[in-house]
C-alpha positions as semicolon CSV with decimal commas, in nm:
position;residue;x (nm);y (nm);z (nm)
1;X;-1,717;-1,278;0,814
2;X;-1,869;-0,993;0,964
3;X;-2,048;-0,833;0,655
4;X;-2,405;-0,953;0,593
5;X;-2,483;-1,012;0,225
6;X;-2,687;-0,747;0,170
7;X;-2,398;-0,507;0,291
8;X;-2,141;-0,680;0,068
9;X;-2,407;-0,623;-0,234
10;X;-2,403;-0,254;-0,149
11;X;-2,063;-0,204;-0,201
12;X;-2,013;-0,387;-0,472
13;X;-2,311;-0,162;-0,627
14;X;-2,059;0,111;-0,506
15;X;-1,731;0,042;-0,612
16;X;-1,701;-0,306;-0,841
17;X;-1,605;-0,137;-1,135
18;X;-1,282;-0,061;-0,981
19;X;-1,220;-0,372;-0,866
20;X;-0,933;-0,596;-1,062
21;X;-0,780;-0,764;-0,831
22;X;-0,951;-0,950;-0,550
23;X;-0,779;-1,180;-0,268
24;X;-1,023;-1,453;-0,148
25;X;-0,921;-1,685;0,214
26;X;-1,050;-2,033;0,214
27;X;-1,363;-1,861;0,409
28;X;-1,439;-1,605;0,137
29;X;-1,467;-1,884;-0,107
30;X;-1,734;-2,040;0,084
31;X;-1,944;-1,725;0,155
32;X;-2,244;-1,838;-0,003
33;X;-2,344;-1,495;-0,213
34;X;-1,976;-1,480;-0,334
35;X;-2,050;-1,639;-0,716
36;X;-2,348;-1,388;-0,756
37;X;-2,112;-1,118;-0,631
38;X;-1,836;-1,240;-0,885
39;X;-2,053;-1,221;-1,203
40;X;-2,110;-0,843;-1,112
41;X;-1,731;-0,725;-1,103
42;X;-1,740;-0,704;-1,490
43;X;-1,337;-0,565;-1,470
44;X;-1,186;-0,862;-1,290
45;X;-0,845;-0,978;-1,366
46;X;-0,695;-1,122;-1,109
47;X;-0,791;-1,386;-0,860
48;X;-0,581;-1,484;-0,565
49;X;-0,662;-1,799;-0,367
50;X;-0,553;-1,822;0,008
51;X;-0,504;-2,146;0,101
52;X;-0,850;-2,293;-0,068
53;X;-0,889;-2,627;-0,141
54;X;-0,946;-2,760;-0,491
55;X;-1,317;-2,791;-0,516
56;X;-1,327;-2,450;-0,432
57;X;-1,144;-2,281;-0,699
58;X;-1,336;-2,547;-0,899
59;X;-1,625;-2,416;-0,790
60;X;-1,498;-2,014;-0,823
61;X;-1,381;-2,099;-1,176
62;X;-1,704;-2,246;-1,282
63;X;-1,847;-1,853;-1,299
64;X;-1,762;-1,711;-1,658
65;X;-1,530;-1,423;-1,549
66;X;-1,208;-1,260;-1,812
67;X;-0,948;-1,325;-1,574
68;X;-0,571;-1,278;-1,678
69;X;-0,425;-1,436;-1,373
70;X;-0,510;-1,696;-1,095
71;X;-0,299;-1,716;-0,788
72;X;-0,200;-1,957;-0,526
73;X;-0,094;-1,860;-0,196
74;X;-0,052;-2,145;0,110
75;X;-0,190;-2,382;-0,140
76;X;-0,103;-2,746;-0,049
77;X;-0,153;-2,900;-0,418
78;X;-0,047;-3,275;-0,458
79;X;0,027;-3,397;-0,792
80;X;-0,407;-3,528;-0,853
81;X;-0,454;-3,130;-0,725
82;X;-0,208;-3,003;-1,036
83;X;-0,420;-3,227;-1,272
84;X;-0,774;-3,146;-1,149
85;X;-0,647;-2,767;-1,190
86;X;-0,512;-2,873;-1,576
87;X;-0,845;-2,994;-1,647
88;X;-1,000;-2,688;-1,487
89;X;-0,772;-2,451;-1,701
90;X;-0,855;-2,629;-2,032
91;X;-1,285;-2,703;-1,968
92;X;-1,362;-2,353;-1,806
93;X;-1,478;-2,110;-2,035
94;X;-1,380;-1,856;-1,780
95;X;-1,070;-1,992;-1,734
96;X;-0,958;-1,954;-2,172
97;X;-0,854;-1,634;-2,118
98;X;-0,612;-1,683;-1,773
99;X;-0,227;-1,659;-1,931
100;X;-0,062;-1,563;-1,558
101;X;0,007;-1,845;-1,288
102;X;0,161;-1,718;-0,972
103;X;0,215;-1,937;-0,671
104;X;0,267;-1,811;-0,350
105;X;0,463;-1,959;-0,057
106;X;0,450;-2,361;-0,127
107;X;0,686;-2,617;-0,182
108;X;0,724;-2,811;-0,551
109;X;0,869;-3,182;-0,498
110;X;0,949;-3,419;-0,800
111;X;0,629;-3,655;-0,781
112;X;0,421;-3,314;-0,884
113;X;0,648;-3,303;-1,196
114;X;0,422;-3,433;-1,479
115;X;0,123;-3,297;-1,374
116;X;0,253;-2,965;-1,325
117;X;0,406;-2,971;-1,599
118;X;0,087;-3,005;-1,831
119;X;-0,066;-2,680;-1,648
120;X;0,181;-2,457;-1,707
121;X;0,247;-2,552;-2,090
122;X;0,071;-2,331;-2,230
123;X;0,100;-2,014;-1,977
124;X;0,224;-1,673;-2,122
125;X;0,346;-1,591;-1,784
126;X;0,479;-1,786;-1,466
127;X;0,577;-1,611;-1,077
128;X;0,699;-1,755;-0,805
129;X;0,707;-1,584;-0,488
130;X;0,876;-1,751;-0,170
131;X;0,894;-2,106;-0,298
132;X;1,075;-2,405;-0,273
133;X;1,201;-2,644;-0,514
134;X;1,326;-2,988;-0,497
135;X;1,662;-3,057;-0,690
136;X;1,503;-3,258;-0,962
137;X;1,195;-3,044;-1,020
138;X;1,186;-2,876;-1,364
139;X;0,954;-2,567;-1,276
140;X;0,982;-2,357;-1,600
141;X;1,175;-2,556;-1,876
142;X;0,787;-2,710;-1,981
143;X;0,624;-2,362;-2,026
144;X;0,677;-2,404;-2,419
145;X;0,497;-2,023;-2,473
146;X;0,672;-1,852;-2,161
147;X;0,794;-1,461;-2,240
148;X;0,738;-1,399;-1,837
149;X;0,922;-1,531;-1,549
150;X;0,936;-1,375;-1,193
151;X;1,115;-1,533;-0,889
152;X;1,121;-1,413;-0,571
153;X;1,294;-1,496;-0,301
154;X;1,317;-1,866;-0,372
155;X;1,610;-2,054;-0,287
156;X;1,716;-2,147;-0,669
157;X;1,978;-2,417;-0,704
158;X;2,253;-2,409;-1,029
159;X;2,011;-2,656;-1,168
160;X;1,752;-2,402;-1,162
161;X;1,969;-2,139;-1,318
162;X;2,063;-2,378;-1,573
163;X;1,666;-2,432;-1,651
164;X;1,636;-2,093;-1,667
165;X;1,969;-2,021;-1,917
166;X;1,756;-2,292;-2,134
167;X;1,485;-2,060;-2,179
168;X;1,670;-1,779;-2,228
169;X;1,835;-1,921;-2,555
170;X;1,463;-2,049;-2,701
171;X;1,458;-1,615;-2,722
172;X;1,068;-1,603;-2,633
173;X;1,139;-1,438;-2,281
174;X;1,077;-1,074;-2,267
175;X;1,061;-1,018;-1,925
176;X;1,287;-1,174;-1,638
177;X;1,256;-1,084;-1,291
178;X;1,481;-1,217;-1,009
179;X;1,431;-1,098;-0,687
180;X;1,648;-1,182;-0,356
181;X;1,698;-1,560;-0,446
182;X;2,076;-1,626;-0,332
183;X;2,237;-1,777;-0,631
184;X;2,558;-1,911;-0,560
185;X;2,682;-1,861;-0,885
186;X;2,569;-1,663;-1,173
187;X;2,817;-1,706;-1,414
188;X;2,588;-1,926;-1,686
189;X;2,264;-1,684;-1,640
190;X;2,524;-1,404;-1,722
191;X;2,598;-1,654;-2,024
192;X;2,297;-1,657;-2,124
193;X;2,209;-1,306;-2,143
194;X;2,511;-1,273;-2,402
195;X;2,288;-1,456;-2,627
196;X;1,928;-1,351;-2,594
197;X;1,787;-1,114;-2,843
198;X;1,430;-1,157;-2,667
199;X;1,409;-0,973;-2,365
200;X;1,242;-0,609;-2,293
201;X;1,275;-0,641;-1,908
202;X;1,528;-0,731;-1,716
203;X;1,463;-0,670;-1,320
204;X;1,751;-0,796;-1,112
205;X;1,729;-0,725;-0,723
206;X;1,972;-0,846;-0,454
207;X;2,099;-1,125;-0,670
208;X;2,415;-1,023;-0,857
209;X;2,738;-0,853;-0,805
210;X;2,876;-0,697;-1,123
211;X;3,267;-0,736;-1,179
212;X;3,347;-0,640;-1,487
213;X;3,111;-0,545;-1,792
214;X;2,853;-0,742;-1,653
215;X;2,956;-1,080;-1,869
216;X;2,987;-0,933;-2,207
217;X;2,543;-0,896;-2,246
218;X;2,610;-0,554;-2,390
219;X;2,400;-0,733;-2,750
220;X;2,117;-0,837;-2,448
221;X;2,130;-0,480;-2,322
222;X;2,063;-0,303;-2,625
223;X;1,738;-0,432;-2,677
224;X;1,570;-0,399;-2,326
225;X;1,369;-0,104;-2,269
226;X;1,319;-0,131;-1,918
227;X;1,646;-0,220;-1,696
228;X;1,622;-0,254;-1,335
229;X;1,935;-0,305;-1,103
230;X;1,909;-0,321;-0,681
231;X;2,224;-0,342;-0,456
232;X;2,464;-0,429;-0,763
233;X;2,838;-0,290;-0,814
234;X;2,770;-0,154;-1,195
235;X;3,151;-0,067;-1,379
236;X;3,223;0,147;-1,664
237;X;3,224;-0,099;-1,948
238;X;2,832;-0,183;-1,866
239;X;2,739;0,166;-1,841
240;X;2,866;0,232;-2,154
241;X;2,723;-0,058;-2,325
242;X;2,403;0,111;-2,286
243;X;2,510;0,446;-2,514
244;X;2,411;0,206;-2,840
245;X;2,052;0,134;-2,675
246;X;1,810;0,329;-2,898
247;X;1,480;0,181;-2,702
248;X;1,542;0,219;-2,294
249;X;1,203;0,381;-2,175
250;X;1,284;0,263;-1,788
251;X;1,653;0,276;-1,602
252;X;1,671;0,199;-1,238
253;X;1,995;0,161;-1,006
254;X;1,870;0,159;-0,674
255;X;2,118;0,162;-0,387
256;X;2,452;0,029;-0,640
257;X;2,744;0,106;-0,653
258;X;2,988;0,274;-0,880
259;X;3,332;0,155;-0,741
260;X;3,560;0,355;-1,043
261;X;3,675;0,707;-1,053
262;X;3,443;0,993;-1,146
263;X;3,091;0,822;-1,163
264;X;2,875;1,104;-1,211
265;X;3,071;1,194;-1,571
266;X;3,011;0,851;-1,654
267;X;2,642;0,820;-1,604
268;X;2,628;1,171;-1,717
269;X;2,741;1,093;-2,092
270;X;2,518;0,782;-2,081
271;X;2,186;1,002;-2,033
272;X;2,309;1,253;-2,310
273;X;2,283;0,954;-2,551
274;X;1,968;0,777;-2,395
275;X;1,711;1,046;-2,540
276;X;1,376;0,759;-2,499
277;X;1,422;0,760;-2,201
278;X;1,116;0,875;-1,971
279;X;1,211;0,725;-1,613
280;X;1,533;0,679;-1,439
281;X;1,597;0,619;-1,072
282;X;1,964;0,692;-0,907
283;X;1,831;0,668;-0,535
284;X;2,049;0,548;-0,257
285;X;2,373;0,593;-0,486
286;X;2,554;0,829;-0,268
287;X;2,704;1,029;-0,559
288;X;2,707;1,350;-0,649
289;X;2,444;1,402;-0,903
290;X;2,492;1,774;-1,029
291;X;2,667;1,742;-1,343
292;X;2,428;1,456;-1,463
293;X;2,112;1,694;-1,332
294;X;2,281;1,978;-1,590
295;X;2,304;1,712;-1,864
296;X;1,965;1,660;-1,836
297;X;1,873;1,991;-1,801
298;X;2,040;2,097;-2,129
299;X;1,915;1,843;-2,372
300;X;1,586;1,558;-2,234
301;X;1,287;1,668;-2,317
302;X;1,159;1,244;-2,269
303;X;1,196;1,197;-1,894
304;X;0,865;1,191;-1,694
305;X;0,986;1,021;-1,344
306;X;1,309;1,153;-1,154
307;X;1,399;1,010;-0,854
308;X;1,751;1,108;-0,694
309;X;1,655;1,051;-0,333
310;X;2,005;1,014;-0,106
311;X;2,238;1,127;-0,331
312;X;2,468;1,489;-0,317
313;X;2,289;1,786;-0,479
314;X;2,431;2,133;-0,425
315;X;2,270;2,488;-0,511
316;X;2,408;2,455;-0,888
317;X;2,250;2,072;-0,912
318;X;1,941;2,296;-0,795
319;X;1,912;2,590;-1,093
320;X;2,041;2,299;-1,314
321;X;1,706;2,096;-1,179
322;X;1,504;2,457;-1,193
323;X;1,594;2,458;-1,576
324;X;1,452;2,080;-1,656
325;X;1,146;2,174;-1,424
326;X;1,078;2,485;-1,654
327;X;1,163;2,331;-1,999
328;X;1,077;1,984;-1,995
329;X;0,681;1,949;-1,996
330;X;0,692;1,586;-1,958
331;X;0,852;1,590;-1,662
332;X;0,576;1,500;-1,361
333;X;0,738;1,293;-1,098
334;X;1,050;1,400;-0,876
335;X;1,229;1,303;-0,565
336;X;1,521;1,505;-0,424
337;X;1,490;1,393;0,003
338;X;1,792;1,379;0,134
339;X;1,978;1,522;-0,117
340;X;2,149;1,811;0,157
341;X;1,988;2,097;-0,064
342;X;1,992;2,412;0,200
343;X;1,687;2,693;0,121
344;X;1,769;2,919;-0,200
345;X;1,808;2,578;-0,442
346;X;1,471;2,397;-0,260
347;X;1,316;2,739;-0,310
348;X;1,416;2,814;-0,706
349;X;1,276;2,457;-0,732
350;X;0,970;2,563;-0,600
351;X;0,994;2,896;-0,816
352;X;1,021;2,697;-1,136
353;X;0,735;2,469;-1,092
354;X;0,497;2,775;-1,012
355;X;0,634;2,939;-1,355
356;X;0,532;2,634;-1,553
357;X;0,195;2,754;-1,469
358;X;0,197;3,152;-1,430
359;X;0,418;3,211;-1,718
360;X;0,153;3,030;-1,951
361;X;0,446;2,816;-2,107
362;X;0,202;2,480;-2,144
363;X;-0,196;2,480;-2,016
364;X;-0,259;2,445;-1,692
365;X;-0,360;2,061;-1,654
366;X;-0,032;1,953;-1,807
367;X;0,183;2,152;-1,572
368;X;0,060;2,024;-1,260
369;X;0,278;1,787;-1,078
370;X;0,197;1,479;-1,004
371;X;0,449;1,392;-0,695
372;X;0,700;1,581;-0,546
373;X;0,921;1,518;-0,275
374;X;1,162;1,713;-0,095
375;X;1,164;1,617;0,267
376;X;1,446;1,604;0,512
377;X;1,625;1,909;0,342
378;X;1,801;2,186;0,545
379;X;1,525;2,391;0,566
380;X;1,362;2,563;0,844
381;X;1,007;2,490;0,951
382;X;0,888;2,847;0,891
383;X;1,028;2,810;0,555
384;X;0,872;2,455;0,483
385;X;0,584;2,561;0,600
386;X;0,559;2,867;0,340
387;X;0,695;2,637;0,046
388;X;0,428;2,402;0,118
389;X;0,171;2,679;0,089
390;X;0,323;2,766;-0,269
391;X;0,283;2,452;-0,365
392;X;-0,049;2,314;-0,287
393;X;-0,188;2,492;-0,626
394;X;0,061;2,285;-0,860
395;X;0,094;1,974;-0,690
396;X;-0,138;1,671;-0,658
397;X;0,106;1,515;-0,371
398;X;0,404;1,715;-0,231
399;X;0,656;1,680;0,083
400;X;0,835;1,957;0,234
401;X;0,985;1,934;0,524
402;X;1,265;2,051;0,763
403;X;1,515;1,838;0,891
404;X;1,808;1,885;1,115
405;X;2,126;1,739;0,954
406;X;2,349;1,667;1,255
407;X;2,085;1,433;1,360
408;X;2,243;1,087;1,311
409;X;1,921;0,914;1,174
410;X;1,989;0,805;0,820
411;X;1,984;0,437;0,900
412;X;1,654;0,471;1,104
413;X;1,531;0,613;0,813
C-alpha cells in the first residue's frame, strides 16, 4: 500500500526471477499495476489468495502464468463461488497447468458438495490447512486423479477417515500427510495402510499412538521412501518391519517414544540394513544414541542430513561421529545441541571436519558443511569461542556455544 508502482517495478527488475511463490491480500489484487507485474515473474508457481473475492482471482487468472498451485486462505466461497472457480480452472489457459488446490482456514458445508466436487476432480494434489467440515461433506472421495493429500489441523470426523481409507485402497495416493487433526479413532486408516501398495510418503504428526506393530502395514512400509513420525510411541515389531525396505531415502521420529527395553540396539540394527538412506532425524528421543552413531560410522556411506538434537551422546558417540564426519563425503547436515557432549568429543568433531579438507581426502567444495549445530554443549565460552574460529573456513552455517547444564531451562527451550 505504501510502494508506488514505479518502486514495485524496480524490484521486480531486481529480484522476480526468484520469485515462486507469491501471497496476494484482497488489496494486492486490486493494485492496479499488479497483472503487468505478474506477466514479468516468468518462475511463478504458486499463488495464494487472502481472502479475495471471486472476480478477483478471475481477474488474476485471466494473465497466462505456469502456475502449479492456487491457494485459498479466509476465502468465503458459496457453492455459485466453487462453480465460477470450476469454470475458471477449465477456460484459463493459465490455469491448464494448476494440479495443487490448498485451502486455508474456511469452513466446507454440504450445499457446496456438487460444485466442489467438479473442481477438485481432476486435481493431482489437494491440502487442507485449519478447516472445517460438515458431517456429510465428501471433501476428497471425488478427486478421481488424487496421489496427494495433506490435512492439517482439521477436526476430521470417522466419516472422514473412512473417505480417506477409500482412497487409500484405489492405490493412486503416494503421499499422505496428517498433521494435528484429533482422530478419535484410527483403527480403519491403520486398515487401510495394510493394503496400499501406492504410497512414497507417509507424514504422520500428533495424530497416532502406536501399540503394537503399528496395525500390521509392514507390506505399506516397505514401499515408502520417505517416513515421517511426530510424538508417536513406535515398538519393536514396526521398527523391524522396516529392515525389508530397500527404497527409504527419508526417516524421521521426532520427539517418540521407544517404550521397550534397549532402544538404541534396536534402531541400531535397523540403520545397518537401511543403506538408501540419506536423511534420518532421532531429535527429542531422549535415548542414548552412541551405539547407533558407531553403526553408522562403520558402514553408511548414503546419509547426507543427521539430526540427533536432545538425545545422550558421550565422548565414544563423539570419535564414533568423528569417524562418519571423516569417511562419509555425503554427509553435509548435522545437529548434536543438547546432546551433553563435554569439550574433547565437541572438539575431535571439530578436528574431523577440518581434516576432510586439509588432508585432501575429497576437493574442497564437497567438504564444506552445509549446517552444523552444536549449541548448548558443556563447553566453556573461551573454548566456543576458539571452535567457532576453526570453523568458519568449513562451514556455511555453524553454532557453537556454551551452556551451563545445571541451568533448569530445557522446557524454555
Amino acid at each position: 500500500a505504501d510502494r508506488t508502482a514505479s518502486e514495485i517495478s524496480a524490484a521486480v527488475d531486481m529480484y522476480g526471477e526468484y520469485i515462486y511463490y507469491l501471497p496476494l491480500s484482497r488489496s494486492a489484487c486490486a493494485f492496479g499495476p499488479l497483472k503487468t507485474v505478474l506477466h514479468r515473474l516468468s518462475n511463478l508457481k504458486s499463488l495464494l489468495f487472502r481472502n479475495p473475492n471471486i472476480e478477483q482471482v478471475s481477474d488474476i487468472l485471466s494473465v497466462c502464468l505456469p502456475l502449479k498451485c492456487i491457494a485459498f486462505s479466509a476465502f468465503r466461497i458459496s457453492k455459485d463461488d466453487f462453480r465460477a472457480l470450476d469454470k475458471l480452472l477449465i477456460t484459463m489457459p493459465s490455469c491448464h497447468t494448476i494440479t495443487e488446490l490448498q485451502f486455508l482456514r474456511r469452513s466446507f458445508t454440504a450445499d457446496c458438495q456438487e460444485s466442489f466436487s467438479r473442481l477438485i476432480s481432476s486435481r493431482l494434489s489437494l491440502s487442507f490447512e485449519s478447516c472445517d467440515f460438515s458431517d456429510e461433506f465428501d471433501f476428497c472421495t471425488s478427486a478421481k486423479a488424487l496421489q496427494e493429500l495433506r490435512l492439517s489441523e482439521c477436526d476430521l470426523m470417522q466419516k472422514h477417515v473412512q473417505d480417506i481409507v477409500h482412497l487409500l485402497s484405489l492405490n493412486r495416493l503416494t503421499l499422505l500427510q496428517l498433521f494435528s487433526n484429533d482422530i478419535e479413532d484410527l483403527s480403519p486408516l491403520l486398515e487401510g495402510l495394510k493394503h496400499n501398495t501406492s504410497l512414497k510418503t507417509l507424514l504422520l504428526n500428533d495424530t497416532i499412538d502406536i501399540q503394537d506393530d503399528f496395525g500390521g502395514v509392514s507390506r505399506c512400509v516397505c514401499g515408502l521412501r520417505t517416513l515421517s513420525l511426530e510424538h508417536c510411541r513406535i515398538y519393536t515389531s514396526f521398527l523391524r518391519s522396516l529392515w525389508l525396505n530397500s527404497s527409504l531415502n527419508n526417516l524421521e521420529f521426532k520427539s517418540c517414544s521407544f517404550p521397550f527395553v534397549d532402544p538404541t540396539s534396536e534402531l541400531a540394527q535397523m540403520m545397518s540394513r537401511l543403506s538408501t538412506l540419506r536423511q534420518l532425524s532421532l531429535a527429542n528421543a531422549l535415548i542414548n544414541v552412541d551405539q547407533l552413531v558407531t553403526v553408522l560410522a562403520n558402514g553408511n556411506r548414503s546419509l547426507v542430513r543427521l539430526n540427533l538434537t536432545r538425545n545422550q551422546l558421550s565422548e565414544k558417540g563423539a570419535s564414533a561421529l568423528a569417524i562418519l564426519i571423516r569417511n562419509s563425503p555425503a554427509l553435509m547436515w548435522l545437529d548434536i545441541s543438547l546432546t551433553g557432549l563435554k569439550e574433547p568429543g565437541i572438539t575431535e568433531i571439530v578436528s574431523a571436519v577440518e581434516e576432510r579438507v586439509n588432508y585432501g581426502r575429497w576437493e574442497q567444495l564437497d567438504a564444506v558443511f552445509e549446517y552444523l549445530n552444536m549449541n548448548r554443549n558443556q563447553l566453556s565460552e573461551s573454548t566456543a569461542s576458539n571452535l567457532s574460529i576453526r570453523l568458519k573456513p568449513f562451514v556455511e552455517q555453524f553454532f557453537v556455544s556454551s551452556y551451563t547444564p545445571d541451568v533448569p531451562d530445557m522446557e524454555a527451550d
